[in-house]
Amino acid sequence: MRGFALLLCALQVSFGQIVAKKFVFPGDSEGWTIEGCPLCTKANANAGLEIGDEYGGSEAFYFRAPSSGLGGLQAAYGGGLSVDLIHSGISGSSSYIAAPDVILSSDQFNVSIGIDGVIFADGEKASFAHASLLESAGWTVLGPAGTFSATTCSSVCGDAAVGGGQQEACQPMTGVLMASVLSSLSTILVRGGYATGRETSVLRKLVLTEPDAPQMPSMEPYHRE
């Protein structure tokens, strides 16, 4: 029956009132695949999905969430995203690979957005891997849908964006853009590879949570100070 439980919706109830809805992607559900590591091995372990990079690759690799249940998550805008992941093999900041920890991609809007420093930052694993689903939380536009790298939109698109059919992918980060991506998700990638050399990651769970109260996305570009 695990194949029918790719996405679980759970309601948190406090004093008889619904305060948030959670969209849960268990790591041991069917449909998870590996992105960016053709030589990695995959197995179910510890109620999650395990990836082992036994050949010591030098690229970041990702868990790709099952496609079932990805659509219509715009209600999670303003809420949060959390990752339960176990990792071994990193040996400090010297071997750390800079790349987004989580990537959200929309084929409909032809754009990928990502955020780094959620699971690992400079070789140190976070005790609680969580990111706000707001444009001000550090999300950046990576490029067209299918862009799974650490490059920024400007370096992906550059001057080629003018008249090149990639205007949507090169738009600035706004609340409207983030809400649009959440409403039409085609891909969620959770990073499993963080270092050069051999490493193993076990993804136990990915969770998207709605905010306690609906948020109104802004059309104004967000600029980091």
Short mmCIF file of C-alpha atoms in Angstrom, two decimals:
data_model
loop_
_atom_site.label_atom_id
_atom_site.label_comp_id
_atom_site.label_asym_id
_atom_site.label_seq_id
_atom_site.Cartn_x
_atom_site.Cartn_y
_atom_site.Cartn_z
CA MET A 1 0.00 0.00 0.00
CA ARG A 2 2.99 2.31 0.20
CA GLY A 3 2.52 3.30 -3.42
CA PHE A 4 -0.80 4.87 -2.52
CA ALA A 5 0.72 6.96 0.25
CA LEU A 6 3.09 9.18 -1.68
CA LEU A 7 1.47 12.24 -0.21
CA LEU A 8 -0.20 12.34 3.17
CA CYS A 9 -2.22 15.32 4.34
CA ALA A 10 -2.24 15.73 8.10
CA LEU A 11 -4.20 18.27 10.09
CA GLN A 12 -2.76 19.66 13.29
CA VAL A 13 -5.57 20.38 15.75
CA SER A 14 -5.25 22.61 18.80
CA PHE A 15 -8.20 23.06 21.16
CA GLY A 16 -10.56 21.80 18.48
CA GLN A 17 -9.32 24.19 15.79
CA ILE A 18 -7.30 23.42 12.68
CA VAL A 19 -4.11 25.47 12.81
CA ALA A 20 -2.13 24.07 9.88
CA LYS A 21 -2.17 21.47 7.15
CA LYS A 22 0.88 19.38 6.38
CA PHE A 23 1.77 17.79 3.05
CA VAL A 24 4.01 14.85 3.92
CA PHE A 25 6.22 12.92 1.49
CA PRO A 26 7.58 9.86 3.38
CA GLY A 27 11.06 8.85 2.30
CA ASP A 28 10.15 5.17 2.04
CA SER A 29 7.23 5.76 -0.37
CA GLU A 30 7.48 4.55 -3.94
CA GLY A 31 8.38 7.06 -6.62
CA TRP A 32 11.50 8.70 -5.21
CA THR A 33 14.38 8.80 -7.70
CA ILE A 34 17.98 10.06 -7.78
CA GLU A 35 19.08 13.13 -9.75
CA GLY A 36 22.70 13.84 -10.62
CA CYS A 37 24.42 10.64 -9.51
CA PRO A 38 24.21 7.84 -12.09
CA LEU A 39 26.64 5.64 -10.14
CA CYS A 40 24.88 5.98 -6.78
CA THR A 41 23.19 3.01 -5.17
CA LYS A 42 19.66 3.24 -3.77
CA ALA A 43 17.95 1.25 -1.03
CA ASN A 44 15.23 1.54 1.59
CA ALA A 45 16.69 1.88 5.07
CA ASN A 46 15.60 3.21 8.47
CA ALA A 47 12.10 4.09 7.21
CA GLY A 48 13.60 6.21 4.48
CA LEU A 49 15.39 6.21 1.14
CA GLU A 50 19.15 5.72 1.27
CA ILE A 51 21.59 6.94 -1.38
CA GLY A 52 25.19 5.77 -1.32
CA ASP A 53 27.88 7.46 -3.43
CA GLU A 54 30.51 4.74 -3.23
CA TYR A 55 32.60 6.16 -6.07
CA GLY A 56 33.33 9.51 -4.46
CA GLY A 57 31.75 11.88 -6.93
CA SER A 58 32.41 15.61 -6.88
CA GLU A 59 28.88 16.78 -7.79
CA ALA A 60 25.90 17.45 -5.56
CA PHE A 61 23.16 14.87 -6.04
CA TYR A 62 19.48 15.01 -5.10
CA PHE A 63 16.45 13.03 -4.03
CA ARG A 64 13.63 13.74 -6.52
CA ALA A 65 10.20 13.64 -4.86
CA PRO A 66 7.40 11.53 -6.37
CA SER A 67 5.40 13.48 -8.94
CA SER A 68 2.11 12.39 -7.40
CA GLY A 69 0.73 15.11 -5.15
CA LEU A 70 3.01 17.93 -6.32
CA GLY A 71 0.28 20.06 -7.87
CA GLY A 72 -1.86 22.62 -6.09
CA LEU A 73 0.39 23.35 -3.12
CA GLN A 74 -0.01 27.13 -3.38
CA ALA A 75 -1.67 27.11 0.05
CA ALA A 76 1.77 26.34 1.50
CA TYR A 77 3.00 29.81 0.50
CA GLY A 78 4.04 31.60 3.68
CA GLY A 79 4.33 28.32 5.54
CA GLY A 80 7.40 26.14 5.79
CA LEU A 81 9.36 23.24 4.37
CA SER A 82 11.24 20.78 6.54
CA VAL A 83 13.53 17.87 5.75
CA ASP A 84 14.38 14.88 7.94
CA LEU A 85 17.70 13.66 6.55
CA ILE A 86 20.59 11.62 7.93
CA HIS A 87 24.00 12.10 6.32
CA SER A 88 27.46 10.66 6.77
CA GLY A 89 30.71 11.15 4.91
CA ILE A 90 31.34 14.90 4.92
CA SER A 91 34.69 15.93 6.37
CA GLY A 92 34.44 19.63 7.08
CA SER A 93 34.15 22.75 4.97
CA SER A 94 37.16 21.83 2.78
CA SER A 95 35.18 19.08 1.03
CA TYR A 96 31.82 20.87 1.02
CA ILE A 97 30.19 21.48 -2.39
CA ALA A 98 28.25 24.74 -2.73
CA ALA A 99 24.81 24.08 -4.24
CA PRO A 100 21.13 24.63 -3.33
CA ASP A 101 19.80 22.32 -0.62
CA VAL A 102 16.22 22.38 -1.93
CA ILE A 103 15.03 23.14 -5.47
CA LEU A 104 11.44 23.78 -6.58
CA SER A 105 10.74 23.69 -10.31
CA SER A 106 7.69 24.51 -12.43
CA ASP A 107 7.44 23.42 -16.05
CA GLN A 108 4.34 25.58 -16.49
CA PHE A 109 6.22 28.77 -15.57
CA ASN A 110 9.57 27.49 -16.90
CA VAL A 111 11.49 28.39 -13.76
CA SER A 112 13.49 26.76 -10.97
CA ILE A 113 14.03 28.38 -7.58
CA GLY A 114 16.35 27.16 -4.85
CA ILE A 115 17.64 27.80 -1.37
CA ASP A 116 20.93 26.84 0.28
CA GLY A 117 22.15 26.56 3.86
CA VAL A 118 19.01 24.70 4.98
CA ILE A 119 20.40 21.21 5.58
CA PHE A 120 24.14 21.98 5.52
CA ALA A 121 26.02 25.26 5.74
CA ASP A 122 29.80 25.36 5.26
CA GLY A 123 30.14 21.72 6.19
CA GLU A 124 27.97 21.85 9.31
CA LYS A 125 24.65 19.99 9.35
CA ALA A 126 21.67 21.88 10.75
CA SER A 127 19.99 20.33 13.77
CA PHE A 128 16.59 21.27 12.31
CA ALA A 129 16.43 21.51 8.51
CA HIS A 130 13.67 24.03 7.84
CA ALA A 131 13.02 26.83 5.36
CA SER A 132 10.24 29.38 5.22
CA LEU A 133 8.21 29.32 2.01
CA LEU A 134 8.53 33.07 1.60
CA GLU A 135 10.64 34.90 -0.96
CA SER A 136 12.45 36.73 1.86
CA ALA A 137 13.79 33.46 3.32
CA GLY A 138 16.67 33.28 0.85
CA TRP A 139 15.10 31.63 -2.19
CA THR A 140 16.69 32.64 -5.50
CA VAL A 141 15.81 32.12 -9.15
CA LEU A 142 18.20 29.49 -10.55
CA GLY A 143 17.08 29.59 -14.17
CA PRO A 144 14.69 27.74 -16.48
CA ALA A 145 12.80 24.66 -15.32
CA GLY A 146 15.28 21.82 -15.03
CA THR A 147 18.14 23.99 -13.75
CA PHE A 148 19.63 21.95 -10.92
CA SER A 149 22.87 23.78 -10.21
CA ALA A 150 24.29 26.40 -7.89
CA THR A 151 24.39 29.05 -10.61
CA THR A 152 22.25 32.16 -10.30
CA CYS A 153 19.72 33.32 -12.82
CA SER A 154 22.01 36.02 -14.17
CA SER A 155 24.79 33.54 -14.91
CA VAL A 156 22.39 31.02 -16.47
CA CYS A 157 20.50 33.47 -18.64
CA GLY A 158 22.62 36.59 -19.02
CA ASP A 159 22.07 38.65 -22.13
CA ALA A 160 20.65 35.61 -23.92
CA ALA A 161 17.42 36.12 -22.00
CA VAL A 162 16.54 39.14 -24.15
CA GLY A 163 14.37 37.76 -26.91
CA GLY A 164 15.58 34.28 -26.11
CA GLY A 165 12.36 32.90 -24.70
CA GLN A 166 13.69 32.71 -21.13
CA GLN A 167 12.17 35.89 -19.73
CA GLU A 168 10.00 33.93 -17.31
CA ALA A 169 13.01 32.05 -15.98
CA CYS A 170 14.96 35.27 -15.45
CA GLN A 171 12.34 37.29 -13.63
CA PRO A 172 13.23 38.60 -10.15
CA MET A 173 12.25 36.72 -7.01
CA THR A 174 8.78 37.80 -5.86
CA GLY A 175 6.04 36.41 -3.68
CA VAL A 176 3.82 35.98 -6.73
CA LEU A 177 6.53 33.93 -8.43
CA MET A 178 6.96 31.68 -5.41
CA ALA A 179 3.22 31.16 -5.03
CA SER A 180 3.00 30.40 -8.76
CA VAL A 181 5.74 27.78 -8.52
CA LEU A 182 4.02 26.15 -5.54
CA SER A 183 0.74 26.03 -7.45
CA SER A 184 2.32 24.19 -10.38
CA LEU A 185 5.21 22.16 -9.00
CA SER A 186 6.71 19.68 -11.43
CA THR A 187 9.79 18.84 -9.35
CA ILE A 188 10.99 18.99 -5.74
CA LEU A 189 14.65 18.14 -5.24
CA VAL A 190 16.16 17.56 -1.80
CA ARG A 191 19.92 17.51 -1.71
CA GLY A 192 21.62 14.28 -0.68
CA GLY A 193 25.22 14.92 -1.76
CA TYR A 194 27.22 17.60 0.03
CA ALA A 195 30.88 16.67 -0.25
CA THR A 196 33.58 15.36 -2.53
CA GLY A 197 34.31 11.74 -1.76
CA ARG A 198 32.17 8.89 -0.52
CA GLU A 199 29.01 9.71 1.39
CA THR A 200 25.63 8.26 2.33
CA SER A 201 22.31 10.05 2.85
CA VAL A 202 19.01 8.72 4.16
CA LEU A 203 15.92 10.84 3.51
CA ARG A 204 13.25 10.02 6.06
CA LYS A 205 10.66 12.65 5.25
CA LEU A 206 9.89 15.86 3.37
CA VAL A 207 7.10 18.07 4.75
CA LEU A 208 5.43 21.23 3.43
CA THR A 209 3.24 23.06 5.94
CA GLU A 210 0.60 25.71 5.36
CA PRO A 211 0.82 28.93 7.41
CA ASP A 212 -1.60 29.42 10.29
CA ALA A 213 -3.22 32.20 8.27
CA PRO A 214 -3.23 32.67 4.47
CA GLN A 215 -0.49 34.97 3.13
CA MET A 216 -0.89 37.47 0.30
CA PRO A 217 2.08 37.20 -2.10
CA SER A 218 3.73 40.45 -3.16
CA MET A 219 4.50 41.42 -6.75
CA GLU A 220 7.46 43.54 -5.63
CA PRO A 221 10.92 42.08 -6.31
CA TYR A 222 12.68 40.98 -3.13
CA HIS A 223 16.24 42.22 -2.77
CA ARG A 224 18.61 40.94 -0.10
CA GLU A 225 20.14 43.71 1.93
#
